[in-house]
Amino acid sequence: MSERLQDWLPRLVLAPSFLLVLFFVYGFIIYTGYLSVSDSRMLPSYGFVGLDNYERLFKLPHWWRALNNLWVFGALYIIICTALGLLVAILLDQKIRAEGVLRPIYLYPMALSFIVTGTAWKWFLDPGIGLEHTMQQWGWESFAFNWIKDRNFAIYTVVIAAVWQSSGFVMAMFLAGLRGVDSEIIRAAQMDGASGFTIYRRIIIPLMRPVFLSAFVVLAHLAIKAYDLVIALTGGGPGQATELPATFMYSYTFTRNLMGIGASSAVIMLIMIFSIIVPYLYSELRSEKKS
Amino acid sequence: MARAVTTQRKTLNTVIAWGIGLLIFFPILWTILTSFKTEGQAIADPPLFLFFDWTLENYAVVQERSDYMRFLWNSVIIAGGSTLLGIIIAVPAAWSMAFVPSKRTKDILLWMLSTKMLPAVGVLYPIYLLFISLGLLDTRIGLTIVLMLINLPIIVWMLYTYFKEIPGEILEAARMDGASLKEEILYVLTPMAIPGIASTVLLNIILAWNEAFWTLNLTAANAAPLTAFIASYSSPEGLFFAKLSAASTMAIAPILILGWFSQKQLVRGLTFGAVK
């Protein structure tokens, strides 16, 4: 009896976690998918309407604006965070004094909630009370920085706040990668007379391809999920200037009561995330099995 | 990597690195300092850095205006409760995958972990509708359960990576000495697993504490935690800089303290274990 229990126990104790995730994540995603092909409006309703909701979704200028904003925000966010993170990591790798104190400071923003970051940056960037106001009070009368109120530039304020929050953390990823590079290879290159810059460009950075890939996956999924930062910073405005798919979905559900369209936008977001993580996880699994 | 760097270069690099650090930390530092100023001093020209009359007045005003303690208490209960619940469910699962792996273990783990990357909007409807029909909207218990569910994959994963670092030989040795499964878990595994569990707890408390999507969408007045508190200050009308600063300092204070101790766990968790 106890023998059999010992055989079964590992699977038995794994079951609750497994089933909870299966049911509450995948089960609910299927339900969302089902709503997206139904005629639900304010309440769920189960009349099948095929791909009508998707058709209507992709005819909405509002949705296209959200997608376009996601593209602008996501691209800048990923590129700037990666570039800054890599540069600062290389800097920190040069035997900086008191690095142990400095690293936590770089990482501090990541420990904060996006909602706090968004709110704080909202005040800093507000022309009436923040940076512009302060600069003018200190005597720089012509100083102007009102991007947050400007339809054409508001999306860049989201990038600023998001980059401030995440670059330290990308730095930590790269720093760990740099520390993992075999010092023998570098010594050999130095013996051959390679300069510091060449060593980084030709040897170290190519060796860190896996880190670039993980940084990309982490940043990309954060960008697609971005919700709280925008809600706190701009509320999607001015107008719809900083609307992202997540805030779009929320407003179509709870303020416009169009559940079917909201659900179809959620499904599109899920497809975007899956198209990033599935190849990544697949490659992870394959490399795992090889080694 | 470590290379020989001249003293001059080293000093220059240190100065630049600290400059960047200051730049990053400045918004936080300035907010904290401003929260102790009077409104007049907060916008003084030239700006006052450290030499002003420190006052706690702003904190009193914020507490009176929006009952900070209630939000704080909600945050403590929700973050603590969801972490505790998650750990109870995840420890056995992680134990089973780390020490009695099967052919599918790695697949199951990655599959579970992948769910943490999915956007919350994908499950917003069913959870929202379920909450309405069960009367769980704006309750602490409802929020505790949801936050436990969304963080469960990361808890299992983190525990697994920590458990994996415990050498299996020790368990075999204990078994050779005739220890039963119960003894093995109680006297051999548990003491070695405590640090990993503590790290996971710390990470998860921060994740749950910072969670805003669900707290904003599923709470109104009763169960609202600090993320909702800070969101209620997001329109600055009627408040001045010093009081806004006090409100945000109060919202981030617990995280500023916890965050200092849990940098490593945070990076490890947010990179899904890629950086240790």
Coordinates of N, CA and C in Angstrom, one line a residue, chain B residues 127-143 218 222:
Chain B
I127 N -13.5 35.5 -15.6 CA -13.3 35.8 -14.2 C -14.3 36.9 -13.7
Y128 N -14.5 37.9 -14.5 CA -15.4 38.9 -14.1 C -16.8 38.4 -14.0
L129 N -17.2 37.6 -14.9 CA -18.6 37.0 -14.9 C -18.7 36.1 -13.7
L130 N -17.7 35.3 -13.5 CA -17.7 34.3 -12.3 C -17.8 35.1 -11.0
F131 N -17.1 36.2 -11.0 CA -17.1 37.0 -9.7 C -18.5 37.6 -9.5
I132 N -19.1 38.0 -10.6 CA -20.5 38.6 -10.4 C -21.4 37.5 -9.9
S133 N -21.4 36.3 -10.5 CA -22.3 35.3 -10.1 C -22.0 34.8 -8.7
L134 N -20.8 34.8 -8.3 CA -20.5 34.3 -6.9 C -20.4 35.4 -5.9
G135 N -20.7 36.7 -6.3 CA -20.7 37.8 -5.4 C -19.3 38.1 -4.8
L136 N -18.3 37.9 -5.7 CA -16.9 38.1 -5.2 C -16.3 39.4 -5.6
L137 N -17.1 40.2 -6.4 CA -16.5 41.5 -6.8 C -16.3 42.4 -5.5
D138 N -15.1 43.0 -5.5 CA -14.8 43.9 -4.5 C -14.7 43.2 -3.1
T139 N -14.2 42.0 -3.1 CA -14.0 41.3 -1.8 C -12.5 40.9 -1.8
R140 N -12.0 40.9 -0.6 CA -10.5 40.6 -0.5 C -10.3 39.1 -0.8
I141 N -11.3 38.2 -0.4 CA -11.1 36.8 -0.7 C -11.0 36.5 -2.2
G142 N -11.9 37.2 -2.9 CA -11.9 37.0 -4.4 C -10.6 37.4 -5.0
L143 N -10.1 38.6 -4.6 CA -8.9 39.1 -5.2 C -7.7 38.2 -4.8
L218 N -11.4 44.7 -10.4 CA -12.2 43.8 -9.6 C -12.6 44.4 -8.2
N222 N -14.3 48.5 -1.0 CA -14.0 47.7 0.2 C -12.6 47.1 0.1

